[in-house]
Coordinates of C-alpha atoms and ligand atoms in Angstrom, one line a residue:
M1 CA 45.9 100.8 124.6
L2 CA 47.1 100.7 121.0
I3 CA 46.7 104.6 121.1
R4 CA 48.4 104.8 124.8
R5 CA 52.0 102.6 122.9
T6 CA 51.7 105.7 119.6
L7 CA 51.7 109.0 121.7
K8 CA 54.9 107.8 123.7
K9 CA 56.3 106.2 120.6
V10 CA 55.5 109.7 118.7
A11 CA 56.3 111.9 122.3
I12 CA 60.1 109.7 122.4
V13 CA 60.9 110.6 118.5
G14 CA 60.3 113.8 119.4
L15 CA 61.9 114.5 122.7
F16 CA 65.4 112.4 120.3
A17 CA 64.5 114.9 117.8
L18 CA 64.8 118.4 119.7
L19 CA 67.7 117.0 121.7
L20 CA 69.7 116.0 118.5
V21 CA 68.5 117.8 116.6
P22 CA 69.8 120.8 117.6
G23 CA 67.2 124.5 115.3
L24 CA 64.6 122.9 114.9
E25 CA 62.2 125.0 113.1
S26 CA 58.8 124.6 114.9
Q27 CA 56.7 124.2 112.2
A28 CA 59.0 121.4 110.7
Y29 CA 58.8 119.8 114.4
A30 CA 54.8 119.9 114.5
Q31 CA 55.6 118.1 110.5
H32 CA 58.0 115.7 111.6
E33 CA 55.0 115.0 115.3
L34 CA 52.7 114.6 114.2
A35 CA 53.6 112.6 111.0
G36 CA 54.6 109.7 114.1
S37 CA 58.6 110.4 112.6
R38 CA 57.3 108.3 109.4
D39 CA 57.3 111.6 107.1
A40 CA 60.1 114.6 107.1
S41 CA 60.6 117.0 104.8
S42 CA 64.2 119.1 104.1
K43 CA 66.4 121.2 102.7
Q44 CA 68.8 121.0 104.6
G45 CA 69.9 116.4 104.6
M46 CA 68.6 113.8 105.3
V47 CA 67.8 110.3 106.9
V48 CA 65.8 107.9 106.3
A49 CA 66.2 104.6 109.2
V50 CA 64.2 101.8 111.0
S51 CA 65.5 103.4 114.4
P52 CA 65.0 106.2 115.2
D53 CA 67.9 106.8 117.5
G54 CA 70.1 105.8 114.0
A55 CA 68.5 108.4 112.4
A56 CA 68.9 110.9 114.8
V57 CA 72.6 110.7 114.9
G58 CA 72.7 110.6 111.2
A59 CA 70.7 113.4 111.2
K60 CA 73.2 115.0 114.2
I61 CA 76.3 115.2 111.7
L62 CA 75.0 116.2 108.7
K63 CA 73.8 118.6 111.2
Q64 CA 77.4 119.9 112.4
G65 CA 78.3 119.3 108.5
G66 CA 78.7 116.0 108.0
N67 CA 78.1 115.2 104.3
A68 CA 76.3 111.6 103.5
V69 CA 78.9 108.8 103.8
D70 CA 80.0 110.8 107.2
A71 CA 75.9 110.4 108.2
A72 CA 76.0 107.0 107.0
I73 CA 78.8 105.2 109.2
A74 CA 77.8 107.4 111.9
T75 CA 74.1 105.6 111.7
A76 CA 75.4 102.3 110.2
F77 CA 77.1 101.9 113.3
A78 CA 74.4 103.7 115.5
L79 CA 72.2 101.0 114.1
A80 CA 74.5 97.6 115.3
V81 CA 73.7 99.1 118.5
T82 CA 70.0 100.0 118.3
H83 CA 68.6 98.1 115.6
P84 CA 70.4 94.7 116.9
S85 CA 68.8 92.3 114.4
A86 CA 70.2 93.3 111.0
G87 CA 72.2 97.3 112.7
N88 CA 76.0 95.2 112.4
I89 CA 80.0 95.2 113.5
G90 CA 79.4 91.5 112.6
G91 CA 77.7 91.3 109.4
G92 CA 78.5 92.5 105.5
G93 CA 76.4 94.6 102.9
F94 CA 76.6 98.0 99.9
M95 CA 76.7 101.1 100.3
L96 CA 75.5 103.0 97.6
I97 CA 77.5 106.6 97.2
H98 CA 75.8 109.0 94.0
P99 CA 78.0 112.6 95.2
S100 CA 77.3 115.3 94.2
D101 CA 80.2 117.0 92.3
G102 CA 78.5 115.3 89.2
G103 CA 81.5 112.4 89.5
P104 CA 80.5 108.9 88.7
P105 CA 78.0 106.9 92.0
I106 CA 80.5 104.4 93.5
F107 CA 79.9 101.1 95.1
I108 CA 81.0 100.0 98.7
D109 CA 81.3 96.4 98.3
Y110 CA 81.5 95.5 102.1
R111 CA 80.0 91.4 102.0
E112 CA 81.0 88.8 103.9
K113 CA 83.4 85.4 102.2
A114 CA 83.2 82.8 103.2
P115 CA 86.6 81.6 105.0
L116 CA 89.8 79.7 103.7
S117 CA 89.2 76.4 104.6
S118 CA 85.6 76.4 103.1
T119 CA 84.7 73.6 101.2
R120 CA 82.1 73.6 98.1
D121 CA 80.1 70.6 100.3
M122 CA 80.1 71.5 104.1
Y123 CA 76.4 72.4 104.2
I124 CA 75.6 69.5 101.9
D125 CA 74.1 68.1 105.3
G126 CA 70.9 71.3 105.5
G127 CA 70.1 71.7 109.4
S128 CA 70.1 75.3 111.5
R129 CA 71.9 78.5 110.5
K130 CA 71.8 79.8 113.6
N131 CA 75.2 78.5 115.1
H132 CA 79.3 78.9 114.3
R133 CA 78.9 76.9 111.2
Y134 CA 77.4 80.0 109.8
V135 CA 79.8 82.4 110.1
G136 CA 81.4 84.7 107.1
V137 CA 83.4 86.4 107.8
P138 CA 82.7 90.1 107.7
G139 CA 83.5 93.0 106.3
T140 CA 81.2 95.8 108.3
V141 CA 84.4 97.6 109.2
R142 CA 86.1 97.1 106.6
G143 CA 83.6 98.4 104.6
L144 CA 82.5 101.9 106.4
K145 CA 86.3 102.8 107.1
L146 CA 86.6 102.5 103.7
A147 CA 83.8 104.8 102.5
H148 CA 85.4 107.0 105.1
E149 CA 88.4 106.6 103.4
I150 CA 87.2 107.4 99.9
Y151 CA 84.3 109.9 101.1
G152 CA 84.6 111.0 104.6
S153 CA 85.2 114.8 106.0
L154 CA 84.4 114.9 109.7
E155 CA 86.9 112.0 111.7
W156 CA 86.5 109.1 112.3
S157 CA 86.2 108.7 116.0
K158 CA 83.9 111.6 115.7
L159 CA 81.0 108.9 113.8
V160 CA 81.6 106.0 115.6
E161 CA 81.3 107.8 118.9
P162 CA 77.4 108.5 119.2
A163 CA 77.7 104.5 118.3
V164 CA 79.6 104.0 121.7
R165 CA 77.7 106.1 123.6
L166 CA 74.5 104.7 123.0
A167 CA 76.0 101.2 123.8
K168 CA 77.8 102.7 127.0
D169 CA 74.7 104.6 128.5
G170 CA 72.3 102.8 127.1
F171 CA 69.4 102.6 125.3
S172 CA 65.6 103.3 125.4
M173 CA 63.5 100.5 123.1
H174 CA 61.1 100.6 121.6
A175 CA 58.1 98.6 121.4
G176 CA 59.2 96.6 118.4
L177 CA 62.5 95.4 119.8
A178 CA 61.0 94.9 123.1
G179 CA 59.2 92.3 120.8
S180 CA 61.6 91.0 119.2
L181 CA 64.1 90.4 121.3
N182 CA 61.1 88.9 123.7
F183 CA 60.9 86.4 121.1
E184 CA 64.8 85.2 120.4
V185 CA 65.9 84.9 123.6
K186 CA 62.9 82.8 123.9
N187 CA 64.1 80.6 121.4
S188 CA 67.9 81.5 121.1
I189 CA 69.8 78.0 122.0
N190 CA 72.8 80.2 122.7
D191 CA 73.6 81.5 126.4
E192 CA 75.7 84.1 125.8
F193 CA 73.4 86.0 123.3
K194 CA 70.5 85.0 126.8
R195 CA 72.8 87.1 128.7
V196 CA 73.3 90.0 126.0
Y197 CA 70.2 91.0 124.2
G198 CA 68.1 89.3 127.5
K199 CA 66.5 91.7 131.0
A200 CA 68.8 90.9 134.0
D201 CA 65.5 90.0 136.3
G202 CA 64.8 87.8 133.7
T203 CA 61.7 89.2 132.7
Q204 CA 60.3 90.9 129.4
W205 CA 61.6 93.9 128.1
K206 CA 58.9 96.2 127.7
S207 CA 58.9 99.3 125.3
G208 CA 60.8 101.6 127.0
D209 CA 63.8 99.9 129.5
R210 CA 66.6 100.6 129.6
I211 CA 69.3 98.1 127.4
V212 CA 73.5 98.4 128.2
L213 CA 75.6 97.2 126.3
K214 CA 79.2 97.1 127.8
D215 CA 81.3 94.6 126.1
L216 CA 80.0 96.5 122.5
G217 CA 80.3 99.2 123.9
A218 CA 84.2 98.6 124.4
T219 CA 84.9 96.7 120.9
L220 CA 82.8 100.1 119.2
D221 CA 85.1 101.9 121.8
R222 CA 88.7 100.0 119.8
I223 CA 86.9 101.0 116.6
A224 CA 86.5 105.1 117.4
K225 CA 90.0 104.6 118.6
Q226 CA 91.9 101.7 116.4
G227 CA 90.0 102.4 112.7
T228 CA 90.2 98.3 111.9
K229 CA 92.8 97.7 114.4
G230 CA 90.1 98.0 116.5
F231 CA 87.9 95.3 115.3
Y232 CA 90.0 92.8 112.6
Q233 CA 93.3 92.3 114.9
G234 CA 94.6 93.1 118.7
E235 CA 91.3 91.4 121.9
T236 CA 88.8 92.2 119.1
A237 CA 89.6 89.8 116.5
R238 CA 90.6 86.9 119.2
L239 CA 88.1 87.5 121.0
L240 CA 86.3 86.3 117.9
V241 CA 88.8 84.1 116.9
E242 CA 88.4 82.1 120.1
E243 CA 84.7 82.1 119.3
M244 CA 84.8 80.3 116.1
K245 CA 87.0 78.0 117.8
K246 CA 85.0 76.9 120.6
G247 CA 81.5 76.8 118.5
G248 CA 82.9 74.7 115.3
G249 CA 82.9 78.2 113.7
Y250 CA 85.5 78.3 111.0
V251 CA 86.8 81.9 110.5
R252 CA 90.9 82.0 112.0
Q253 CA 92.8 84.9 112.8
A254 CA 94.2 84.8 108.8
D255 CA 90.8 85.2 106.9
L256 CA 90.5 88.7 109.2
D257 CA 94.3 89.6 107.8
K258 CA 93.0 88.9 103.9
Y259 CA 89.4 90.6 104.1
R260 CA 89.2 93.4 101.8
A261 CA 85.9 95.6 101.1
R262 CA 86.4 96.3 97.4
V263 CA 84.8 99.1 95.6
R264 CA 83.5 98.4 92.2
T265 CA 81.8 100.1 89.3
P266 CA 77.4 99.8 90.0
I267 CA 75.4 98.2 87.5
R268 CA 74.0 101.5 85.7
F269 CA 70.8 101.6 82.9
K270 CA 68.3 104.4 81.8
Y271 CA 65.0 104.0 82.3
R272 CA 63.1 106.5 80.1
E273 CA 65.1 109.5 80.5
Y274 CA 66.5 108.2 84.3
D275 CA 70.2 106.6 85.0
V276 CA 69.1 103.6 87.5
Y277 CA 72.6 103.5 89.6
S278 CA 71.9 100.1 92.0
A279 CA 73.4 97.1 93.2
P280 CA 76.8 94.5 91.3
P281 CA 77.4 91.8 91.5
P282 CA 78.3 89.8 94.5
S283 CA 74.4 91.3 94.7
S284 CA 72.5 89.8 92.6
G285 CA 70.2 93.0 93.0
G286 CA 71.9 95.8 89.6
I287 CA 71.3 92.8 87.3
T288 CA 68.3 91.3 88.0
L289 CA 66.2 94.7 88.4
A290 CA 67.8 96.5 85.6
Q291 CA 65.9 93.2 83.4
M292 CA 62.9 94.1 85.2
M293 CA 62.9 97.9 84.7
G294 CA 64.1 96.8 81.0
I295 CA 61.0 94.7 80.0
S296 CA 58.7 97.0 81.5
E297 CA 60.0 100.4 79.5
Q298 CA 58.2 97.9 76.9
F299 CA 55.1 98.2 77.4
D300 CA 52.9 101.7 78.1
L301 CA 52.1 100.8 81.9
K302 CA 51.6 104.0 82.2
S303 CA 48.0 103.7 80.7
K304 CA 47.0 100.8 81.1
G305 CA 47.5 101.8 85.1
R306 CA 49.2 101.0 88.9
W307 CA 46.3 98.2 89.6
S308 CA 45.2 97.6 86.0
T309 CA 44.9 93.3 85.3
E310 CA 47.5 94.3 82.0
T311 CA 50.4 95.8 84.9
N312 CA 50.6 93.8 87.3
H313 CA 51.0 90.2 84.8
I314 CA 53.5 92.1 82.8
M315 CA 55.5 93.4 86.9
I316 CA 55.3 89.0 87.7
E317 CA 56.4 87.9 84.5
A318 CA 59.2 90.2 84.1
M319 CA 59.6 89.4 87.9
R320 CA 59.3 85.6 86.4
R321 CA 61.7 86.0 83.9
A322 CA 65.0 88.0 85.8
Y323 CA 65.0 85.6 88.7
A324 CA 65.0 82.2 86.5
N325 CA 68.1 84.5 85.4
R326 CA 69.0 84.8 88.5
A327 CA 69.4 81.7 89.9
M328 CA 70.9 80.3 86.3
Y329 CA 73.5 82.9 86.3
L330 CA 75.6 85.1 89.6
A331 CA 76.8 85.0 92.0
D332 CA 80.1 86.7 93.5
A333 CA 81.5 88.1 89.5
D334 CA 85.5 87.7 91.9
F335 CA 84.8 84.4 90.3
V336 CA 82.6 83.6 87.9
S337 CA 81.8 85.1 84.4
I338 CA 78.6 86.8 83.7
P339 CA 77.0 87.5 80.9
K340 CA 77.0 91.0 79.4
Y341 CA 74.5 90.7 78.0
L342 CA 72.0 90.8 80.7
T343 CA 71.7 94.3 81.4
T344 CA 71.6 95.3 77.3
K345 CA 68.0 96.7 76.2
S346 CA 67.8 94.1 73.7
F347 CA 68.4 91.8 75.9
A348 CA 65.2 93.3 78.0
K349 CA 63.4 93.3 74.5
Y350 CA 63.5 89.8 74.2
L351 CA 62.2 88.7 77.0
S352 CA 59.6 91.4 76.5
T353 CA 58.6 89.5 73.6
T354 CA 58.6 85.9 75.4
I355 CA 55.9 87.5 77.4
D356 CA 52.2 86.4 76.7
L357 CA 50.0 88.8 77.5
K358 CA 47.0 86.6 78.1
R359 CA 48.5 83.4 80.5
A360 CA 50.6 83.2 82.6
T361 CA 54.3 81.4 81.5
K362 CA 55.5 78.3 82.9
S363 CA 58.4 78.9 85.8
D364 CA 59.8 75.3 83.9
S365 CA 60.0 76.5 80.5
L366 CA 62.9 78.9 82.2
G367 CA 66.4 79.0 83.7
P368 CA 67.5 76.0 84.9
R369 CA 66.3 72.2 85.0
I370 CA 65.0 71.6 87.6
T371 CA 66.7 69.2 89.4
E372 CA 64.7 67.2 92.0
E373 CA 61.4 67.5 93.9
P374 CA 61.4 68.6 96.8
E375 CA 63.9 74.5 101.4
S376 CA 63.9 84.1 108.6
K377 CA 64.2 87.2 107.1
E378 CA 66.2 90.5 108.4
T379 CA 68.3 93.1 107.1
T380 CA 68.3 96.4 106.7
H381 CA 68.2 99.4 105.0
F382 CA 69.0 103.2 105.2
S383 CA 68.7 105.9 103.2
V384 CA 71.0 110.0 103.8
V385 CA 70.8 112.7 102.0
D386 CA 73.4 115.8 102.8
K387 CA 72.6 119.2 102.6
N388 CA 74.7 118.9 98.9
G389 CA 73.3 116.8 97.4
M390 CA 75.1 113.8 98.1
A391 CA 73.6 110.6 97.8
V392 CA 73.9 107.0 99.7
S393 CA 72.2 103.8 99.3
N394 CA 73.1 101.6 102.3
T395 CA 71.8 98.2 102.7
Y396 CA 73.5 95.8 105.5
T397 CA 72.5 92.8 107.2
L398 CA 73.2 90.2 109.3
E399 CA 70.6 87.9 106.7
A400 CA 69.3 86.0 109.8
A401 CA 67.0 88.4 112.1
Y402 CA 70.1 88.4 114.6
G403 CA 72.3 86.0 111.9
S404 CA 73.6 83.6 113.9
E405 CA 72.2 84.4 117.1
V406 CA 76.5 83.8 118.5
V407 CA 77.4 86.7 120.5
V408 CA 81.7 86.5 120.4
R409 CA 82.2 86.0 124.4
G410 CA 84.2 89.2 125.5
A411 CA 82.8 91.7 123.2
G412 CA 79.3 92.4 122.6
F413 CA 78.8 92.4 119.2
I414 CA 76.6 89.7 116.6
L415 CA 77.6 87.4 114.1
N416 CA 76.7 87.1 111.5
N417 CA 74.9 83.9 109.1
E418 CA 76.0 84.7 105.5
M419 CA 77.2 81.2 104.4
G420 CA 73.9 80.2 104.0
D421 CA 73.3 82.7 100.4
F422 CA 75.7 79.7 98.8
N423 CA 73.7 77.1 96.9
G424 CA 73.9 74.6 100.4
K425 CA 73.0 71.5 98.1
P426 CA 75.4 71.3 94.5
G427 CA 73.3 70.5 92.2
V428 CA 69.5 70.4 93.9
T429 CA 67.7 73.4 92.1
N430 CA 63.3 72.4 92.9
R431 CA 60.4 74.4 93.1
R432 CA 60.5 74.8 95.8
G433 CA 62.7 77.3 95.5
R434 CA 65.8 75.7 96.4
I435 CA 68.6 76.9 93.9
G436 CA 71.6 74.6 93.1
T437 CA 72.7 76.0 90.1
P438 CA 77.3 75.4 90.0
A439 CA 77.9 79.4 89.9
N440 CA 76.5 80.3 93.8
I441 CA 78.7 77.2 94.6
V442 CA 80.9 78.0 97.8
E443 CA 84.1 78.6 97.8
P444 CA 86.9 79.9 99.8
E445 CA 86.7 83.4 100.0
K446 CA 84.2 83.7 97.1
R447 CA 81.7 86.2 98.5
M448 CA 78.1 84.3 98.6
L449 CA 75.1 85.8 96.8
S450 CA 72.9 88.7 97.7
S451 CA 69.3 90.1 97.1
M452 CA 70.6 93.7 99.0
T453 CA 69.5 96.3 96.4
P454 CA 70.5 100.3 97.4
T455 CA 69.0 101.7 94.3
I456 CA 69.5 105.6 93.4
V457 CA 68.2 107.1 91.2
G458 CA 68.9 110.1 88.8
K459 CA 67.9 112.9 87.4
N460 CA 69.9 115.6 84.9
G461 CA 73.3 114.3 86.9
K462 CA 71.3 115.1 90.1
A463 CA 70.7 112.0 93.0
Y464 CA 66.8 111.8 92.5
L465 CA 65.3 109.1 94.3
V466 CA 67.2 106.5 97.4
T467 CA 65.6 103.8 98.5
G468 CA 66.3 99.8 98.8
S469 CA 65.0 97.2 101.7
P470 CA 66.3 93.9 103.6
G471 CA 63.8 90.8 102.9
G472 CA 65.8 88.2 101.6
R473 CA 65.3 87.1 97.9
T474 CA 61.5 89.5 97.9
I475 CA 64.2 92.8 98.7
I476 CA 64.7 92.9 94.4
N477 CA 61.2 93.6 94.1
T478 CA 60.0 95.4 96.9
V479 CA 63.2 97.8 94.6
F480 CA 61.7 97.1 91.6
C481 CA 57.8 98.4 93.1
V482 CA 58.7 101.5 94.8
T483 CA 60.9 102.3 91.9
L484 CA 58.4 101.9 88.9
N485 CA 55.6 103.4 91.5
V486 CA 57.6 106.8 91.3
L487 CA 59.1 106.4 88.0
E488 CA 56.4 105.2 86.1
F489 CA 53.7 106.0 87.5
G490 CA 54.3 109.8 88.5
M491 CA 53.9 109.1 92.7
S492 CA 55.2 110.6 95.0
A493 CA 57.4 109.0 98.5
R494 CA 55.0 108.0 100.0
E495 CA 52.8 106.7 98.3
A496 CA 55.5 104.8 96.1
V497 CA 56.3 103.2 100.4
D498 CA 52.7 102.5 101.1
A499 CA 52.0 101.1 98.1
P500 CA 50.8 96.6 98.9
R501 CA 54.2 95.0 96.5
M502 CA 54.7 91.9 94.9
D503 CA 57.1 89.1 94.8
H504 CA 57.8 86.2 92.6
E505 CA 60.7 84.6 92.1
W506 CA 60.6 82.0 89.4
F507 CA 60.0 79.3 92.2
P508 CA 58.1 78.7 94.1
E509 CA 55.6 79.1 91.6
R510 CA 53.4 81.8 92.8
V511 CA 53.3 85.9 92.9
R512 CA 52.4 87.0 96.8
F513 CA 50.7 90.1 96.9
M514 CA 50.0 92.0 100.2
G515 CA 46.6 93.6 98.5
A516 CA 46.0 90.3 98.2
D517 CA 43.3 89.6 101.1
K518 CA 41.9 93.4 100.3
P519 CA 38.3 93.8 99.0
R520 CA 40.2 97.1 96.5
F521 CA 41.8 94.3 95.2
A522 CA 39.3 91.4 94.5
T523 CA 39.3 91.9 90.4
L524 CA 42.8 92.3 90.2
V525 CA 43.7 88.8 92.1
K526 CA 41.0 86.8 89.9
E527 CA 41.5 88.2 86.9
L528 CA 45.4 87.8 87.6
G529 CA 44.1 84.0 89.3
A530 CA 42.6 83.2 85.4
M531 CA 45.5 83.8 83.8
G532 CA 46.6 81.0 85.9
H533 CA 49.0 83.0 88.4
N534 CA 48.6 82.0 92.3
V535 CA 48.3 84.4 93.9
Q536 CA 48.8 84.5 97.9
D537 CA 48.0 87.2 100.8
T538 CA 51.1 87.6 102.0
N539 CA 51.3 90.1 105.4
G540 CA 54.2 93.0 104.4
Q541 CA 57.1 93.0 102.7
G542 CA 60.1 94.7 102.9
D543 CA 60.8 98.1 104.4
A544 CA 62.2 100.6 102.2
N545 CA 63.5 103.5 103.6
T546 CA 63.2 106.0 100.8
I547 CA 64.4 109.9 99.8
M548 CA 63.0 111.4 97.5
I549 CA 64.7 115.1 96.0
K550 CA 62.2 117.1 94.1
D551 CA 62.2 120.5 93.6
G552 CA 65.6 120.7 96.2
I553 CA 63.4 119.1 99.1
Y554 CA 64.0 116.5 100.5
I555 CA 61.0 114.3 101.1
G556 CA 62.0 111.2 103.5
A557 CA 59.7 107.8 103.7
A558 CA 60.6 106.0 106.1
D559 CA 58.4 102.1 106.2
Y560 CA 55.4 100.5 107.6
R561 CA 57.4 98.6 110.5
Y562 CA 59.1 101.5 112.9
G563 CA 61.6 103.1 110.3
A564 CA 62.0 107.3 111.0
A565 CA 62.4 108.7 109.0
A566 CA 64.3 112.3 110.9
G567 CA 65.5 115.0 108.7
V568 CA 68.3 118.8 109.4
M569 CA 65.1 120.4 109.8
G570 CA 67.5 124.0 110.2
R571 CA 66.8 127.6 109.1
Q572 CA 66.6 127.3 105.4
Ligands
DON1 O1 71.9 89.0 101.4 C1 70.9 88.8 101.1 O2 70.4 89.1 100.5 C2 70.4 88.0 102.1 N1 71.6 88.3 103.8 C3 69.5 89.6 102.6 C4 68.5 88.5 104.7 C5 67.9 89.6 104.5 O3 67.0 90.4 103.5 C6 66.8 89.9 105.5 N2 66.6 90.2 106.0 N3 65.1 90.4 106.1

């Protein structure tokens, strides 16, 4: 059964590669096919994304002469169709762009904003987040359009069109999507979600079934033809606001009118000879990553070895400290002032001196005050590099899997529930991981704090490693592990992505480790335990779809879920 499913998947991906990436070299194709699409290499360009169809759309745009930003935009729209749990037009995210001409990398912030009518205590009563009340003002369409205005080289409509076709003509789903939809449709309380994403005859989806998303296709068509007006004004906006009013949501036309994506300066820091670029506020990713990498750099981790107790103790202690500072200071920098020293080498050096090399630090001794004793995951990351070396690292999300599960009636797209990323209970910070510190409290038009960490490492002015991940607060630690695996331990892209990851978030006071149940790591887990770390097993952490550029070859490594690496493999 498993073998049959695997063969089917390989066959489906192979077919897409043949249809959509013409001129494929037979040898490269064979490699792609054998690897079940998780690995690809090319000199021409690369897209690594969670969905084979999404990756193939991006690869086709590269093949047609589009640059990495063109391909990223087309991939993002395609994923809004083929990866509905996180790919979106009703959510938000971040795009980091490393130009090929030696110019400075730029960051496009298209994070959702709090509606104008938001209040500080609007979520104080908690409860389910799968409803209209948790919807933030969507940013994706404005963000992708802004990226296009700055760097796009092909016509906008050409980049949206593949998504229109996928939605209107339908696409064949893989087993992962079928299982995920069956689960969500069964458990959702939203009728329109059930109607749009359920199977018309009421039976279960299975691998190879075709799903058509007619209303979504019509909305994407409006976006293709009218640009941002096709989403923030006219028919789409009218349907969105109607949906909000009907379900008790807060987003209104005035919110849509006021929403703007922003160009920001990425967080930049050195790690040995490398230049690391990552997400600035309203993401906590770059600042937290800079501290963890900065602390790590103070120790010669390479000589200690990747799986030594010392290395992993230092990594956990770096996580603990950086996440305590995250809880204390980080939020939307348009609203709060964030200390500049957080990303400096001297601060990292100071933090490293507070680590006891023999014992775990108690999290209570760090970060904000605990005020109370007694808190689903889905986002997606893709990486793109074009033939000239321009690189794009994009992470975007609906927040939870399928966001709020509110499908805009008549417009067919799913809305986010990103408002849950604010500190919903002001003043309540507890040992279970709830954070109620002042910085990230709801205010009208504020962007909620994110952990999304699209990252590009540069070497001699050229992009060298493009990575990022979903996974809520674990994201920053996933990026930390992958980046350190490459920069410090010299792993290949595949090794770095496959290596088991760790996660410590200051609170809860525990380390989740993907290798904890493996005999290979028994001694490590035992020794960390003896130092006072509470190490627990975890099934998985993140989905780091990564590209490494080595000696002019683009090496794509998709993660272990159903990611696909689609290389552009014409004659070289
Ligand atoms: O912006 C954030 O950090 C979260 N809303 C991301 C959610 C997420 O990664 C869930 N996915 N696995």
